Amino acid sequence: MSRDKAPTVKFLNVTKKSPENPQSATILQNISGEVPANHILTVIGPSGSGKSTLLSLCNLLISPDEGEVLIHSKEVREWTVTDLRRRVGLVFQTPTMFPGTVLDNLNLGVKLQGKTLENPEKWIEKVGLPPEILKQSANDLSGGQKQRVALARVLANQPDIWLLDEVTSALDPTAAREVEEWILQLQSKENSTVLWVTHNLDQARRVGHITWLLANGRLVEALPTEEFFENPQEDVTRRFLIGELGGIQA
Amino acid sequence: MSLITLSFTLGFVVIAFFLSMWFKLGLQKDILIAAVRATIQLLIIGYILKVVFHLQDALFSLLLIALMIGVATQNASKRGKWLPHAWIRVLLAITVTEVVTQGLLLGLRVVAPTPQYVIPISGMIVGNAMVASGLLLNRLHSETSSHRQEIITILALGGTSKQAVYDYVKQAVRASMIPTIDNTKTMGLVQLPGMMTGLIIAGADPIQAVRYQILIVFSILASAVITSIVLGFISYPGLFNEFQQFVLSDSPIKK
Ligand SMILES: Nc1ncnc2c1ncn2[C@@H]1O[C@H](COP(=O)(O)OP(=O)(O)O)[C@@H](O)[C@H]1O
Ligand SMILES: [Mg+2]
């Protein structure tokens, strides 16, 4: 498959400070980098290193304190916010279901635009769930099923950039692997650009075209995925890959 | 009632004071302060009303109503420390309520445009709007902070800030009206309302007193509804910034 090299997501010297404590704590420090169209970027790093924060900057759920985030070459703050958030779909680590059926939940994104979802069966099948599930109460689903519904709900908005925040980490290994396969299939069908945060190094390696390591709010290493795992340049990366930087760094 | 007779009622304060001491409730100081404040405030308002009624000057009545609204705003905005410029929103909601409710009463000639009617009725409308505002702000805070994930999920799906909080504003509006509605349902059964009690004691015909009370009850009902809805819908934008980001702080509010 040919991959267009134009950057779809671009970070330019992005710094994000803690909103509670802007003097002292810096959550992200001077991040620069880009993700070309149709590529999957995997983001790894110790917990608390700023991975989720990085994703939230891409759909303007939070704003950078310094620097710029460009989506399709346009700064996020210049977009119409609701348009931006539909084109840049974010799937959270823990899925939030609203009272009502699975169908209600699947419909949510398009309903916010005053439309109804055509062919909901198609969307629920895309994430490997049977259409019968649409009538069930969303809160009765298992964790894995909820995560798939949350994914389908975002996909139904037809975003061309997907932000995935540890979307398989709450699932058992089999379910995780299944959801992962589904995402990969969909991604290659729809040619979307993906920023995929994961704490599973094997997954980061399997699914990524490019991989970034965040540590302590800094972008430590950014390389094509193969090279990242075979031949990392930084000492910090090597230590992270052998499990020496498990927790939050001092 | 003479001042001498009135002073006998101090006995009630003394009873409350000694009961608090006896049972070690630790409320003696509060009881004294409350008794002194209530007496002074009521005496002052009595003399002010006497002057205003005597002058029959619309300007003084307006000043007095403005003062009521100011005090009510100051009091109710204490429940809105989590909300930027809470007091402006409360001021607006209470003022709209007073203008609309009182405007209807006067416009339909339900009450005469004299200070004797306008001031006490305004007091009830504004007082009730104050209580409804406080309840609404409290409830709006708890609803939105406990549904943070839901709100952010809707924003992330491309919803507007209004779509993200609509259900929670509605819940808060409902909750802040419930006490007034419940009170209205049991009116006259559980308690005889203050105004009616006062009129009857002062020698008015109970049927006349009841008619005024119905007027008051309906005005209060309307004022709770108007305040809650207006305040609910002018408050929620304060939870978001220009980029439709949910900015309600995570940390508990300082009391
Ligand atoms: N709203 C916030 N207010 C204050 N600190 C925050 C906020 N969001 C995140 N942080 C802090 O920023 C750091 C990075 O958080 P996050 O991006 O969630 O990391 P990760 O996803 O890599 O675990 C953490 O130390 C976290 O405590
Ligand atoms: Mg995270």
mmCIF file of C-alpha atoms in Angstrom, chain A:
data_model
loop_
_atom_site.group_PDB
_atom_site.id
_atom_site.type_symbol
_atom_site.label_atom_id
_atom_site.label_comp_id
_atom_site.label_asym_id
_atom_site.label_seq_id
_atom_site.Cartn_x
_atom_site.Cartn_y
_atom_site.Cartn_z
ATOM 1 C CA MET A 1 0.000 0.000 0.000
ATOM 2 C CA SER A 2 1.326 3.432 -0.837
ATOM 3 C CA ARG A 3 1.610 5.810 2.075
ATOM 4 C CA ASP A 4 1.221 9.516 1.542
ATOM 5 C CA LYS A 5 3.988 11.371 3.365
ATOM 6 C CA ALA A 6 2.106 14.607 4.136
ATOM 7 C CA PRO A 7 1.895 15.079 7.902
ATOM 8 C CA THR A 8 -1.630 14.732 9.213
ATOM 9 C CA VAL A 9 -0.787 15.437 12.836
ATOM 10 C CA LYS A 10 2.096 17.721 13.686
ATOM 11 C CA PHE A 11 3.368 18.900 17.069
ATOM 12 C CA LEU A 12 5.499 22.043 17.106
ATOM 13 C CA ASN A 13 7.351 22.733 20.368
ATOM 14 C CA VAL A 14 4.319 21.813 22.416
ATOM 15 C CA THR A 15 4.430 22.397 26.152
ATOM 16 C CA LYS A 16 1.578 21.636 28.521
ATOM 17 C CA LYS A 17 1.637 22.663 32.158
ATOM 18 C CA SER A 18 -0.492 21.375 34.990
ATOM 19 C CA PRO A 19 -3.664 23.489 35.106
ATOM 20 C CA GLU A 20 -3.705 23.276 38.908
ATOM 21 C CA ASN A 21 -0.118 24.203 39.337
ATOM 22 C CA PRO A 22 1.197 25.975 36.207
ATOM 23 C CA GLN A 23 4.395 27.235 37.890
ATOM 24 C CA SER A 24 5.922 23.978 38.913
ATOM 25 C CA ALA A 25 4.535 20.983 37.078
ATOM 26 C CA THR A 26 5.080 20.508 33.345
ATOM 27 C CA ILE A 27 3.110 17.595 31.904
ATOM 28 C CA LEU A 28 4.601 17.789 28.407
ATOM 29 C CA GLN A 29 7.763 19.640 27.543
ATOM 30 C CA ASN A 30 8.681 20.940 24.105
ATOM 31 C CA ILE A 31 7.273 18.077 22.035
ATOM 32 C CA SER A 32 7.906 18.223 18.290
ATOM 33 C CA GLY A 33 7.067 15.510 15.815
ATOM 34 C CA GLU A 34 4.716 14.466 13.096
ATOM 35 C CA VAL A 35 2.577 11.579 11.930
ATOM 36 C CA PRO A 36 2.182 11.141 8.156
ATOM 37 C CA ALA A 37 -1.204 10.277 6.682
ATOM 38 C CA ASN A 38 -2.322 6.642 6.842
ATOM 39 C CA HIS A 39 0.350 5.760 9.375
ATOM 40 C CA ILE A 40 -0.024 4.210 12.765
ATOM 41 C CA LEU A 41 2.016 5.865 15.483
ATOM 42 C CA THR A 42 2.379 3.856 18.658
ATOM 43 C CA VAL A 43 3.126 5.840 21.803
ATOM 44 C CA ILE A 44 4.670 4.116 24.782
ATOM 45 C CA GLY A 45 6.059 5.344 28.080
ATOM 46 C CA PRO A 46 5.799 4.942 31.841
ATOM 47 C CA SER A 47 2.459 5.761 33.415
ATOM 48 C CA GLY A 48 2.164 9.475 34.067
ATOM 49 C CA SER A 49 4.575 10.338 31.265
ATOM 50 C CA GLY A 50 1.926 12.378 29.412
ATOM 51 C CA LYS A 51 0.585 9.955 26.786
ATOM 52 C CA SER A 52 -3.103 10.653 27.400
ATOM 53 C CA THR A 53 -2.364 14.371 27.572
ATOM 54 C CA LEU A 54 -0.701 14.186 24.150
ATOM 55 C CA LEU A 55 -3.856 12.647 22.661
ATOM 56 C CA SER A 56 -6.169 15.226 24.286
ATOM 57 C CA LEU A 57 -4.174 17.996 22.599
ATOM 58 C CA CYS A 58 -5.013 16.590 19.158
ATOM 59 C CA ASN A 59 -8.769 17.089 19.480
ATOM 60 C CA LEU A 60 -8.470 20.192 21.644
ATOM 61 C CA LEU A 61 -9.958 18.684 24.783
ATOM 62 C CA ILE A 62 -7.085 20.655 26.278
ATOM 63 C CA SER A 63 -4.987 23.445 24.745
ATOM 64 C CA PRO A 64 -1.205 23.639 24.634
ATOM 65 C CA ASP A 65 0.368 26.320 26.824
ATOM 66 C CA GLU A 66 3.125 26.840 24.295
ATOM 67 C CA GLY A 67 3.625 25.677 20.745
ATOM 68 C CA GLU A 68 1.150 24.468 18.155
ATOM 69 C CA VAL A 69 -0.680 21.306 17.205
ATOM 70 C CA LEU A 70 -1.520 21.080 13.503
ATOM 71 C CA ILE A 71 -4.200 18.764 12.140
ATOM 72 C CA HIS A 72 -4.203 18.624 8.340
ATOM 73 C CA SER A 73 -1.873 21.631 8.448
ATOM 74 C CA LYS A 74 -4.356 23.748 10.405
ATOM 75 C CA GLU A 75 -3.756 24.705 14.021
ATOM 76 C CA VAL A 76 -6.289 23.029 16.319
ATOM 77 C CA ARG A 77 -7.456 26.341 17.752
ATOM 78 C CA GLU A 78 -8.317 27.582 14.267
ATOM 79 C CA TRP A 79 -10.670 24.694 13.599
ATOM 80 C CA THR A 80 -14.373 24.786 14.371
ATOM 81 C CA VAL A 81 -14.115 22.747 17.555
ATOM 82 C CA THR A 82 -16.975 20.352 16.866
ATOM 83 C CA ASP A 83 -15.742 19.646 13.323
ATOM 84 C CA LEU A 84 -12.255 18.974 14.615
ATOM 85 C CA ARG A 85 -13.513 16.540 17.239
ATOM 86 C CA ARG A 86 -15.568 14.619 14.711
ATOM 87 C CA ARG A 87 -12.626 14.253 12.342
ATOM 88 C CA VAL A 88 -10.222 13.411 15.153
ATOM 89 C CA GLY A 89 -11.977 10.646 17.069
ATOM 90 C CA LEU A 90 -10.793 9.788 20.583
ATOM 91 C CA VAL A 91 -11.432 6.442 22.235
ATOM 92 C CA PHE A 92 -10.803 6.618 25.975
ATOM 93 C CA GLN A 93 -9.070 4.088 28.130
ATOM 94 C CA THR A 94 -12.269 3.367 30.044
ATOM 95 C CA PRO A 95 -15.449 3.405 27.974
ATOM 96 C CA THR A 96 -18.338 5.538 29.268
ATOM 97 C CA MET A 97 -21.760 4.165 28.397
ATOM 98 C CA PHE A 98 -24.862 6.330 28.679
ATOM 99 C CA PRO A 99 -28.180 5.034 30.033
ATOM 100 C CA GLY A 100 -30.128 3.297 27.280
ATOM 101 C CA THR A 101 -29.473 0.613 24.713
ATOM 102 C CA VAL A 102 -26.332 -0.152 22.762
ATOM 103 C CA LEU A 103 -28.082 1.392 19.769
ATOM 104 C CA ASP A 104 -28.647 4.643 21.684
ATOM 105 C CA ASN A 105 -24.965 4.706 22.509
ATOM 106 C CA LEU A 106 -23.894 3.920 18.980
ATOM 107 C CA ASN A 107 -26.167 6.647 17.687
ATOM 108 C CA LEU A 108 -24.821 9.264 20.041
ATOM 109 C CA GLY A 109 -22.192 10.851 17.799
ATOM 110 C CA VAL A 110 -24.505 11.387 14.830
ATOM 111 C CA LYS A 111 -27.432 12.322 17.060
ATOM 112 C CA LEU A 112 -25.357 15.245 18.337
ATOM 113 C CA GLN A 113 -25.449 16.543 14.753
ATOM 114 C CA GLY A 114 -29.215 16.055 14.610
ATOM 115 C CA LYS A 115 -28.973 13.027 12.323
ATOM 116 C CA THR A 116 -29.673 9.330 12.776
ATOM 117 C CA LEU A 117 -27.207 6.618 12.058
ATOM 118 C CA GLU A 118 -27.964 4.655 8.920
ATOM 119 C CA ASN A 119 -27.304 0.976 9.112
ATOM 120 C CA PRO A 120 -26.215 0.654 12.765
ATOM 121 C CA GLU A 121 -25.751 -3.099 12.214
ATOM 122 C CA LYS A 122 -22.882 -2.332 9.865
ATOM 123 C CA TRP A 123 -21.048 -0.316 12.522
ATOM 124 C CA ILE A 124 -21.540 -2.833 15.313
ATOM 125 C CA GLU A 125 -20.368 -5.647 13.034
ATOM 126 C CA LYS A 126 -17.281 -3.636 12.155
ATOM 127 C CA VAL A 127 -16.083 -4.120 15.723
ATOM 128 C CA GLY A 128 -17.023 -7.781 15.782
ATOM 129 C CA LEU A 129 -20.248 -7.665 17.778
ATOM 130 C CA PRO A 130 -23.526 -9.351 16.722
ATOM 131 C CA PRO A 131 -26.384 -7.005 15.641
ATOM 132 C CA GLU A 132 -28.676 -8.528 18.311
ATOM 133 C CA ILE A 133 -26.633 -6.702 20.912
ATOM 134 C CA LEU A 134 -28.043 -3.356 19.716
ATOM 135 C CA LYS A 135 -31.217 -3.864 21.733
ATOM 136 C CA GLN A 136 -29.406 -4.675 24.973
ATOM 137 C CA SER A 137 -28.897 -2.185 27.760
ATOM 138 C CA ALA A 138 -25.423 -0.707 27.304
ATOM 139 C CA ASN A 139 -24.566 -0.900 30.972
ATOM 140 C CA ASP A 140 -25.124 -4.679 31.037
ATOM 141 C CA LEU A 141 -22.258 -5.298 28.623
ATOM 142 C CA SER A 142 -18.904 -6.728 29.642
ATOM 143 C CA GLY A 143 -15.869 -4.433 29.725
ATOM 144 C CA GLY A 144 -14.643 -5.723 26.394
ATOM 145 C CA GLN A 145 -18.022 -5.268 24.732
ATOM 146 C CA LYS A 146 -18.307 -1.726 26.089
ATOM 147 C CA GLN A 147 -14.896 -0.885 24.678
ATOM 148 C CA ARG A 148 -15.956 -2.142 21.243
ATOM 149 C CA VAL A 149 -19.176 -0.138 21.393
ATOM 150 C CA ALA A 150 -17.158 2.928 22.362
ATOM 151 C CA LEU A 151 -14.885 2.287 19.399
ATOM 152 C CA ALA A 152 -17.834 1.781 17.019
ATOM 153 C CA ARG A 153 -19.438 4.940 18.372
ATOM 154 C CA VAL A 154 -16.341 6.945 17.485
ATOM 155 C CA LEU A 155 -15.969 5.248 14.084
ATOM 156 C CA ALA A 156 -19.595 6.061 13.227
ATOM 157 C CA ASN A 157 -18.535 9.724 13.159
ATOM 158 C CA GLN A 158 -16.191 8.669 10.335
ATOM 159 C CA PRO A 159 -13.071 10.348 11.675
ATOM 160 C CA ASP A 160 -9.943 10.187 9.541
ATOM 161 C CA ILE A 161 -7.644 10.419 12.560
ATOM 162 C CA TRP A 162 -8.097 7.969 15.406
ATOM 163 C CA LEU A 163 -6.730 8.566 18.888
ATOM 164 C CA LEU A 164 -6.686 5.311 20.816
ATOM 165 C CA ASP A 165 -5.832 5.497 24.517
ATOM 166 C CA GLU A 166 -4.900 2.031 25.826
ATOM 167 C CA VAL A 167 -8.092 0.715 24.275
ATOM 168 C CA THR A 168 -7.216 -2.933 24.815
ATOM 169 C CA SER A 169 -5.615 -2.722 28.235
ATOM 170 C CA ALA A 170 -8.826 -3.492 30.149
ATOM 171 C CA LEU A 171 -9.528 -6.580 28.010
ATOM 172 C CA ASP A 172 -8.397 -10.151 28.534
ATOM 173 C CA PRO A 173 -5.583 -11.204 26.165
ATOM 174 C CA THR A 174 -7.854 -12.948 23.644
ATOM 175 C CA ALA A 175 -10.323 -10.090 23.448
ATOM 176 C CA ALA A 176 -7.448 -7.606 23.303
ATOM 177 C CA ARG A 177 -5.942 -9.423 20.373
ATOM 178 C CA GLU A 178 -9.301 -9.566 18.608
ATOM 179 C CA VAL A 179 -10.011 -5.869 19.012
ATOM 180 C CA GLU A 180 -6.474 -5.122 17.869
ATOM 181 C CA GLU A 181 -7.031 -7.164 14.688
ATOM 182 C CA TRP A 182 -10.304 -5.365 14.016
ATOM 183 C CA ILE A 183 -8.689 -1.979 14.395
ATOM 184 C CA LEU A 184 -5.877 -2.917 12.015
ATOM 185 C CA GLN A 185 -8.284 -4.232 9.390
ATOM 186 C CA LEU A 186 -10.461 -1.132 9.621
ATOM 187 C CA GLN A 187 -7.467 1.151 9.531
ATOM 188 C CA SER A 188 -6.153 -0.300 6.317
ATOM 189 C CA LYS A 189 -9.643 -0.246 4.761
ATOM 190 C CA GLU A 190 -10.363 3.345 5.725
ATOM 191 C CA ASN A 191 -6.821 4.656 5.377
ATOM 192 C CA SER A 192 -7.025 6.459 8.660
ATOM 193 C CA THR A 193 -4.139 7.927 10.602
ATOM 194 C CA VAL A 194 -3.825 6.478 14.097
ATOM 195 C CA LEU A 195 -2.156 7.636 17.319
ATOM 196 C CA TRP A 196 -2.225 4.520 19.455
ATOM 197 C CA VAL A 197 -1.166 4.725 23.094
ATOM 198 C CA THR A 198 -0.387 1.346 24.602
ATOM 199 C CA HIS A 199 1.526 -0.037 27.533
ATOM 200 C CA ASN A 200 1.896 -3.352 25.752
ATOM 201 C CA LEU A 201 5.289 -3.288 24.055
ATOM 202 C CA ASP A 202 4.526 -6.289 21.836
ATOM 203 C CA GLN A 203 1.394 -4.555 20.640
ATOM 204 C CA ALA A 204 3.280 -1.320 19.986
ATOM 205 C CA ARG A 205 5.701 -3.290 17.878
ATOM 206 C CA ARG A 206 3.083 -5.363 16.049
ATOM 207 C CA VAL A 207 0.785 -2.512 15.041
ATOM 208 C CA GLY A 208 3.055 0.517 14.666
ATOM 209 C CA HIS A 209 4.728 2.087 11.676
ATOM 210 C CA ILE A 210 6.381 4.674 13.878
ATOM 211 C CA THR A 211 6.929 4.540 17.631
ATOM 212 C CA TRP A 212 7.498 7.294 20.169
ATOM 213 C CA LEU A 213 8.706 6.937 23.720
ATOM 214 C CA LEU A 214 7.512 9.529 26.182
ATOM 215 C CA ALA A 215 9.220 9.758 29.539
ATOM 216 C CA ASN A 216 8.697 12.438 32.118
ATOM 217 C CA GLY A 217 6.822 14.633 29.649
ATOM 218 C CA ARG A 218 9.554 14.546 27.023
ATOM 219 C CA LEU A 219 9.669 12.851 23.647
ATOM 220 C CA VAL A 220 12.743 10.724 24.193
ATOM 221 C CA GLU A 221 12.839 8.672 21.020
ATOM 222 C CA ALA A 222 10.909 8.783 17.725
ATOM 223 C CA LEU A 223 11.795 6.169 15.129
ATOM 224 C CA PRO A 224 10.228 3.822 12.606
ATOM 225 C CA THR A 225 8.844 0.994 14.715
ATOM 226 C CA GLU A 226 11.274 -1.704 13.500
ATOM 227 C CA GLU A 227 14.261 0.467 14.186
ATOM 228 C CA PHE A 228 12.815 1.666 17.512
ATOM 229 C CA PHE A 229 12.761 -1.850 18.874
ATOM 230 C CA GLU A 230 15.831 -3.235 17.033
ATOM 231 C CA ASN A 231 18.184 -0.378 17.398
ATOM 232 C CA PRO A 232 17.090 2.434 19.709
ATOM 233 C CA GLN A 233 19.406 5.432 19.872
ATOM 234 C CA GLU A 234 18.813 6.506 23.444
ATOM 235 C CA ASP A 235 19.948 4.843 26.607
ATOM 236 C CA VAL A 236 16.596 5.679 28.243
ATOM 237 C CA THR A 237 14.785 3.709 25.509
ATOM 238 C CA ARG A 238 16.966 0.666 26.002
ATOM 239 C CA ARG A 239 16.309 0.783 29.734
ATOM 240 C CA PHE A 240 12.569 1.217 29.182
ATOM 241 C CA LEU A 241 12.453 -1.726 26.787
ATOM 242 C CA ILE A 242 14.021 -4.052 29.335
ATOM 243 C CA GLY A 243 11.585 -2.851 31.990
ATOM 244 C CA GLU A 244 13.819 -0.601 34.043
ATOM 245 C CA LEU A 245 11.531 2.443 33.883
ATOM 246 C CA GLY A 246 8.334 0.783 35.020
ATOM 247 C CA GLY A 247 6.813 3.488 37.159
ATOM 248 C CA ILE A 248 6.726 7.256 37.122
ATOM 249 C CA GLN A 249 10.166 8.755 36.754
ATOM 250 C CA ALA A 250 11.488 11.160 39.346
#
